[in-house]
Coordinates of N, CA and C in Angstrom, one line a residue:
Y1 N 109.4 102.0 92.5 CA 109.1 101.5 94.1 C 107.3 101.1 94.0
V2 N 106.5 102.0 93.3 CA 105.4 101.7 93.6 C 104.9 100.4 93.0
D3 N 105.3 100.2 91.6 CA 105.4 99.0 90.9 C 105.7 97.7 91.7
S4 N 106.7 97.6 92.3 CA 107.4 97.0 93.6 C 106.3 96.2 94.3
V5 N 105.5 97.3 95.2 CA 104.8 97.3 96.5 C 103.5 96.7 95.7
M6 N 103.0 97.3 94.4 CA 101.5 96.7 93.8 C 102.1 95.3 93.2
D7 N 103.4 94.7 93.0 CA 103.3 93.5 92.3 C 103.3 92.8 93.7
G8 N 104.1 93.1 94.7 CA 103.9 92.4 96.1 C 102.7 92.3 96.4
L9 N 101.9 93.3 96.6 CA 100.4 92.9 96.8 C 99.8 91.8 96.5
L10 N 100.0 91.7 95.2 CA 99.4 91.0 93.9 C 99.7 89.3 94.4
I11 N 101.0 89.2 94.6 CA 101.7 88.1 95.3 C 100.9 87.7 96.6
G12 N 100.9 88.4 97.4 CA 99.9 87.9 98.5 C 98.9 88.0 98.8
V13 N 98.0 88.5 97.6 CA 97.0 88.5 97.3 C 96.4 87.1 97.1
T14 N 97.2 86.9 96.1 CA 97.1 85.4 95.3 C 97.6 84.2 95.9
I15 N 98.5 84.2 96.7 CA 99.0 83.1 97.6 C 97.7 82.9 98.9
I16 N 97.3 83.7 99.2 CA 95.7 83.3 100.0 C 95.0 82.9 99.5
A17 N 94.5 83.5 98.0 CA 93.3 83.1 97.2 C 93.4 81.7 97.1
G18 N 95.0 81.3 96.7 CA 95.3 79.9 96.0 C 96.8 79.4 96.2
S19 N 97.5 78.6 96.8 CA 98.5 79.0 96.7 C 99.6 78.4 95.2
R20 N 98.6 77.5 94.5 CA 99.2 77.4 93.4 C 99.4 78.7 91.9
A21 N 98.0 79.5 92.6 CA 98.0 80.9 92.2 C 99.0 81.7 92.4
G22 N 99.5 81.8 93.7 CA 100.3 82.3 94.0 C 101.6 82.2 93.7
L23 N 101.9 81.0 93.5 CA 103.3 80.1 92.9 C 103.6 81.0 91.3
M24 N 102.4 80.7 90.5 CA 102.4 81.3 89.2 C 102.9 83.0 89.2
M25 N 102.1 83.7 90.0 CA 102.3 84.7 89.9 C 103.7 85.1 90.2
A26 N 104.2 84.4 91.6 CA 105.4 84.8 92.1 C 106.5 84.6 90.4
I27 N 106.3 83.6 90.3 CA 107.1 83.3 89.1 C 107.4 84.3 87.8
A28 N 105.8 84.6 87.9 CA 105.9 85.5 86.4 C 106.5 87.0 86.9
L29 N 106.0 87.6 88.1 CA 106.4 88.8 88.6 C 108.1 88.4 88.9
C30 N 108.5 87.7 89.0 CA 109.9 87.1 89.0 C 110.7 87.7 87.6
V31 N 110.2 87.1 86.7 CA 110.6 87.4 85.6 C 110.8 89.0 85.1
E32 N 109.6 89.5 85.3 CA 109.1 90.7 85.3 C 110.1 92.0 86.3
M33 N 110.5 91.4 87.5 CA 111.3 92.2 88.4 C 112.7 91.9 87.9
G34 N 113.0 91.1 87.0 CA 114.5 90.5 86.6 C 114.8 91.3 86.0
F35 N 113.7 91.7 84.8 CA 114.4 92.8 83.5 C 114.4 94.1 84.3
L36 N 113.3 94.6 84.9 CA 113.2 95.7 85.4 C 114.4 96.5 86.4
G37 N 115.0 95.3 87.1 CA 116.1 95.4 88.0 C 117.1 95.7 86.8
I38 N 117.5 94.7 86.1 CA 118.6 95.1 85.2 C 118.7 96.6 84.9
T39 N 117.4 96.9 84.0 CA 117.4 98.2 83.6 C 117.7 99.2 84.4
F40 N 116.9 99.0 86.1 CA 117.2 100.2 86.8 C 118.6 100.0 87.0
A41 N 119.1 98.8 87.2 CA 120.9 99.1 87.6 C 121.6 99.6 86.7
Q42 N 121.2 99.7 85.6 CA 122.0 100.0 84.3 C 121.9 101.7 84.7
S43 N 120.8 102.3 85.1 CA 120.4 103.6 84.9 C 121.3 104.2 86.3
V44 N 121.2 103.3 87.6 CA 122.1 103.9 88.7 C 123.5 103.9 88.6
A45 N 124.2 103.1 87.3 CA 125.5 102.6 87.5 C 126.2 104.2 87.5
P46 N 126.0 105.3 87.3 CA 127.0 106.1 87.0 C 127.1 107.2 88.5
Q47 N 126.0 106.7 89.3 CA 125.7 107.1 90.4 C 126.9 106.8 91.3
P48 N 127.1 107.7 92.6 CA 128.2 106.7 93.6 C 127.7 105.3 93.8
R49 N 128.4 104.6 94.2 CA 128.2 103.3 94.6 C 126.9 103.2 95.7
G50 N 127.4 103.9 96.9 CA 126.5 103.9 98.1 C 125.0 104.0 97.8
K51 N 124.9 105.2 96.9 CA 123.7 105.6 96.5 C 122.9 104.6 95.6
A52 N 124.0 104.0 94.5 CA 123.4 103.0 93.6 C 122.8 101.8 94.5
L53 N 123.7 101.3 95.4 CA 123.4 100.2 96.3 C 121.8 100.0 97.0
V54 N 121.8 101.3 97.5 CA 120.4 102.0 98.3 C 119.2 101.4 97.2
A55 N 119.2 102.3 96.1 CA 118.6 102.9 95.0 C 118.1 101.3 94.6
V56 N 118.8 100.3 94.1 CA 118.7 99.1 93.8 C 117.9 98.1 94.9
A57 N 118.4 98.4 95.9 CA 117.5 97.5 97.2 C 116.8 97.7 97.8
V58 N 116.1 99.0 97.1 CA 114.7 99.2 97.8 C 113.7 98.9 97.3
G59 N 113.6 98.2 95.9 CA 112.9 97.5 94.9 C 112.6 96.5 95.3
P60 N 113.3 95.3 95.7 CA 113.0 94.1 96.5 C 112.6 94.5 97.6
A61 N 113.2 95.1 98.6 CA 112.2 95.5 100.0 C 110.6 95.8 100.0
C62 N 110.6 96.5 98.9 CA 109.2 97.1 98.6 C 108.4 96.4 98.3
L63 N 108.4 95.1 97.3 CA 108.2 93.9 96.8 C 107.8 93.1 98.0
L64 N 108.5 93.0 99.0 CA 108.2 92.1 100.2 C 107.3 92.7 101.2
V65 N 107.7 93.9 101.5 CA 106.3 94.8 102.3 C 105.4 94.5 101.7
G66 N 105.1 94.6 100.3 CA 103.7 94.6 99.7 C 103.0 93.2 99.6
A67 N 103.9 92.6 99.7 CA 103.3 90.9 99.9 C 103.0 90.4 101.1
L68 N 103.7 90.9 102.1 CA 103.4 90.9 103.6 C 102.2 91.5 103.8
L69 N 102.0 92.7 103.3 CA 100.6 93.6 103.4 C 99.6 93.0 102.6
G70 N 100.0 92.2 101.3 CA 98.7 91.6 100.5 C 98.1 90.3 101.3
G71 N 99.0 89.6 102.2 CA 98.9 88.5 102.5 C 98.0 88.7 104.1
L72 N 98.3 89.8 104.6 CA 98.1 90.4 105.7 C 96.5 90.9 105.6
L73 N 96.4 91.7 104.5 CA 95.1 92.3 104.1 C 94.4 90.9 103.7
T74 N 94.5 90.1 102.9 CA 93.4 89.1 102.5 C 93.2 88.3 103.6
S75 N 94.2 87.7 104.3 CA 93.8 87.0 105.7 C 93.1 87.4 106.4
T76 N 93.1 88.8 106.7 CA 92.3 89.9 107.4 C 90.7 89.4 107.0
L77 N 90.5 89.8 105.7 CA 89.5 89.7 105.1 C 88.4 88.6 104.6
S78 N 89.2 87.5 104.8 CA 89.0 86.1 104.6 C 87.3 86.0 104.9
S79 N 87.1 86.8 106.4 CA 85.6 86.2 107.1 C 84.7 86.8 106.1
D80 N 85.1 88.0 105.6 CA 84.3 88.9 104.7 C 84.2 88.7 103.2
P81 N 83.3 87.7 102.0 CA 83.5 87.2 101.1 C 83.7 88.1 100.0
A82 N 83.0 89.3 100.4 CA 82.7 90.5 99.1 C 83.7 91.3 99.3
A83 N 84.4 91.7 100.7 CA 85.6 92.2 100.8 C 86.9 91.4 100.2
L84 N 86.7 90.2 100.1 CA 88.0 89.3 99.7 C 87.8 89.2 98.1
V85 N 86.7 89.3 97.6 CA 86.6 89.5 96.0 C 86.8 90.8 95.6
G86 N 86.6 92.1 96.5 CA 87.2 93.4 96.3 C 88.7 93.3 96.0
C87 N 89.2 92.9 97.5 CA 90.7 93.0 97.3 C 91.6 92.2 96.4
T88 N 90.9 90.8 96.2 CA 91.5 90.0 94.9 C 91.2 90.9 93.5
A89 N 90.2 91.5 93.2 CA 90.2 92.0 92.1 C 91.5 93.3 91.8
F90 N 91.2 94.1 93.0 CA 91.9 95.0 93.0 C 93.1 94.7 93.0
G91 N 93.7 93.9 93.4 CA 95.1 93.4 93.3 C 95.4 92.8 92.2
V92 N 94.6 92.3 91.4 CA 94.6 91.5 90.0 C 94.5 92.9 89.1
S93 N 93.6 93.8 89.0 CA 93.7 95.0 88.3 C 95.0 95.7 88.4
A94 N 95.3 95.8 89.3 CA 96.7 96.8 90.1 C 98.1 96.1 88.7

């Protein structure tokens, strides 16, 4: 789930930095999350259906929360160029 939040944060940061970069990042992370989701769903398949559905749904929710936080953080820091560069560097390195 931490990976999903960090990927969402990266999407949020790159969308604010540039819409084209954000779109490319979203597409790339969509492919990554697709394979991660298939693997994760296979690992929770033996669990009861209710637990498995919750476990599988939390990952995309974390991605969305991370994207919202990244966009909010970046738009808040847009008036301070040094903080914006630091936030973008952190998002890219994560």
